[in-house]
CSV table of C-alpha atoms in Angstrom, one decimal:
chain,number,residue,atom,x,y,z
A,1,UNK,CA,72.8,-37.3,-26.2
A,2,UNK,CA,70.4,-34.9,-24.3
A,3,UNK,CA,73.0,-34.5,-21.6
A,4,UNK,CA,75.6,-33.5,-24.2
A,5,UNK,CA,73.3,-31.0,-25.8
A,6,UNK,CA,72.4,-29.5,-22.4
A,7,UNK,CA,76.1,-29.2,-21.4
A,8,UNK,CA,77.0,-27.6,-24.8
A,9,UNK,CA,74.1,-25.2,-24.5
A,10,UNK,CA,75.1,-24.3,-20.9
A,11,UNK,CA,78.7,-23.7,-21.9
A,12,UNK,CA,77.5,-21.6,-24.9
A,13,UNK,CA,75.2,-19.5,-22.7
A,14,UNK,CA,78.0,-19.0,-20.1
A,15,UNK,CA,80.5,-17.9,-22.8
A,16,UNK,CA,78.1,-15.5,-24.5
A,17,UNK,CA,76.9,-14.1,-21.2
A,18,UNK,CA,80.4,-13.5,-20.2
A,19,UNK,CA,81.2,-11.7,-23.4
A,20,UNK,CA,78.2,-9.4,-23.5
A,21,UNK,CA,78.2,-8.5,-19.8
A,22,UNK,CA,75.3,-7.8,-17.5
A,23,UNK,CA,72.6,-5.2,-18.1
A,24,UNK,CA,71.2,-3.6,-15.0
A,25,UNK,CA,67.6,-2.4,-15.0
A,26,UNK,CA,66.3,0.3,-12.6
A,27,UNK,CA,62.6,1.1,-12.1
A,28,UNK,CA,62.1,4.8,-12.6
A,29,UNK,CA,59.2,4.7,-10.1
A,30,UNK,CA,61.7,4.1,-7.3
A,31,UNK,CA,63.5,7.3,-8.2
A,32,UNK,CA,60.3,9.3,-8.5
A,33,UNK,CA,59.1,8.0,-5.1
A,34,UNK,CA,62.5,8.9,-3.4
A,35,UNK,CA,62.5,12.4,-4.9
A,36,UNK,CA,58.9,13.0,-3.9
A,37,UNK,CA,59.6,11.8,-0.4
A,38,UNK,CA,62.6,14.1,-0.1
A,39,UNK,CA,60.7,17.0,-1.4
A,40,UNK,CA,57.7,16.4,0.9
A,41,UNK,CA,60.0,16.1,3.9
A,42,UNK,CA,61.7,19.4,3.1
A,43,UNK,CA,58.4,21.1,2.6
A,44,UNK,CA,57.0,19.7,5.8
A,45,UNK,CA,60.1,20.8,7.7
A,46,UNK,CA,59.9,24.3,6.2
A,47,UNK,CA,56.2,24.6,7.1
A,48,UNK,CA,56.9,23.5,10.7
A,49,UNK,CA,59.8,25.8,11.1
A,50,UNK,CA,57.8,28.8,9.7
A,51,UNK,CA,55.0,28.0,12.2
A,52,UNK,CA,57.5,27.7,15.1
A,53,UNK,CA,59.1,31.0,14.1
A,54,UNK,CA,55.7,32.8,13.9
A,55,UNK,CA,54.6,31.4,17.3
A,56,UNK,CA,57.8,32.4,19.0
A,57,UNK,CA,57.8,35.8,17.5
A,58,UNK,CA,54.2,36.3,18.5
A,59,UNK,CA,54.9,35.3,22.1
A,60,UNK,CA,57.8,37.7,22.2
A,61,UNK,CA,55.7,40.5,20.7
A,62,UNK,CA,52.9,40.0,23.2
A,63,UNK,CA,55.4,40.0,26.1
A,64,UNK,CA,56.9,43.3,24.9
A,65,UNK,CA,53.4,44.7,24.5
A,66,UNK,CA,52.5,43.7,28.0
A,67,UNK,CA,55.5,45.5,29.3
A,68,UNK,CA,57.8,42.6,30.0
A,69,UNK,CA,61.5,43.4,30.2
A,70,UNK,CA,62.7,41.3,27.3
A,71,UNK,CA,66.3,41.9,28.1
A,72,UNK,CA,66.0,39.7,31.2
A,73,UNK,CA,66.1,35.9,31.1
A,74,UNK,CA,64.5,33.8,29.6
A,75,UNK,CA,63.4,36.3,26.8
A,76,UNK,CA,66.8,36.7,25.2
A,77,UNK,CA,66.9,32.9,24.7
A,78,UNK,CA,63.6,33.1,22.9
A,79,UNK,CA,65.1,35.7,20.6
A,80,UNK,CA,68.1,33.5,19.9
A,81,UNK,CA,65.8,30.6,19.1
A,82,UNK,CA,63.9,32.8,16.6
A,83,UNK,CA,67.2,33.9,15.0
A,84,UNK,CA,68.5,30.3,14.9
A,85,UNK,CA,65.3,29.1,13.2
A,86,UNK,CA,65.8,31.9,10.6
A,87,UNK,CA,69.4,30.7,9.9
A,88,UNK,CA,68.3,27.1,9.5
A,89,UNK,CA,65.5,28.1,7.1
A,90,UNK,CA,68.0,30.0,5.0
A,91,UNK,CA,70.3,27.0,4.9
A,92,UNK,CA,67.4,24.8,3.8
A,93,UNK,CA,66.3,27.0,0.9
A,94,UNK,CA,69.3,26.2,-1.4
A,95,UNK,CA,69.0,22.5,-0.5
A,96,UNK,CA,65.3,22.5,-1.4
A,97,UNK,CA,66.1,24.4,-4.7
A,98,UNK,CA,68.7,21.8,-5.6
A,99,UNK,CA,66.3,19.0,-4.9
A,100,UNK,CA,63.7,20.7,-7.1
A,101,UNK,CA,66.3,21.2,-9.9
A,102,UNK,CA,67.3,17.5,-9.6
A,103,UNK,CA,63.7,16.4,-9.6
A,104,UNK,CA,63.1,18.3,-12.9
A,105,UNK,CA,66.3,16.9,-14.4
A,106,UNK,CA,65.3,13.4,-13.4
A,107,UNK,CA,61.8,13.9,-15.0
A,108,UNK,CA,63.4,15.2,-18.2
A,109,UNK,CA,65.9,12.4,-18.3
A,110,UNK,CA,63.6,9.4,-17.7
A,111,UNK,CA,60.5,10.9,-19.3
A,112,UNK,CA,57.6,8.4,-19.2
A,113,UNK,CA,59.9,5.4,-19.1
A,114,UNK,CA,59.1,2.7,-16.6
A,115,UNK,CA,62.6,1.4,-16.6
A,116,UNK,CA,66.1,2.5,-17.4
A,117,UNK,CA,68.7,0.0,-18.6
A,118,UNK,CA,72.4,0.3,-18.1
A,119,UNK,CA,73.0,-0.4,-21.8
A,120,UNK,CA,71.5,3.0,-22.5
A,121,UNK,CA,74.7,4.6,-21.3
A,122,UNK,CA,74.0,8.4,-21.5
A,123,UNK,CA,70.7,8.1,-19.8
A,124,UNK,CA,71.9,5.5,-17.2
A,125,UNK,CA,74.9,7.8,-16.3
A,126,UNK,CA,72.7,10.8,-16.0
A,127,UNK,CA,70.2,8.9,-13.7
A,128,UNK,CA,73.1,7.6,-11.6
A,129,UNK,CA,74.6,11.1,-11.3
A,130,UNK,CA,71.2,12.5,-10.3
A,131,UNK,CA,70.8,9.7,-7.7
A,132,UNK,CA,74.2,10.5,-6.1
A,133,UNK,CA,73.5,14.2,-6.0
A,134,UNK,CA,70.1,13.6,-4.5
A,135,UNK,CA,71.7,11.5,-1.8
A,136,UNK,CA,74.1,14.3,-1.0
A,137,UNK,CA,71.3,16.8,-0.8
A,138,UNK,CA,69.3,14.4,1.5
A,139,UNK,CA,72.3,14.1,3.8
A,140,UNK,CA,72.8,17.9,3.8
A,141,UNK,CA,69.1,18.4,4.7
A,142,UNK,CA,69.3,15.8,7.5
A,143,UNK,CA,72.4,17.6,8.9
A,144,UNK,CA,70.7,20.9,8.9
A,145,UNK,CA,67.4,19.5,10.3
A,146,UNK,CA,69.3,17.9,13.2
A,147,UNK,CA,70.1,21.3,14.5
A,148,UNK,CA,66.4,22.2,14.4
A,149,UNK,CA,65.3,19.3,16.5
């Protein structure tokens, strides 16, 4: 008799589980950590590039001051590096702005919740959209930063 009850209960659970579908749960802390990590990486890269630009510009300035002919090699290459760093920094600014915008949107969407469930459709879709856009921004930043290294 117990075997029959167990079998019936198992079949009932399978059928009701199949009808209702699965509910996915995502911890919001994972999203917060990923966003914070991306923001920190961008900030660190921007700081490093600004420092590099300043150092190279100072070197070039002191060389000019000391009377070096900056039109002869290797000085033009140094000027090109400074210019390239400026371009890379300009390309990173909109990426960093988008990451900041997505971080704010994520914060507003999840609030103080610890978890987001897939049965909360509007919020779940918004979080998934933010996640996909954040991944795209991360890839774009990596692509730009490869040229810096």
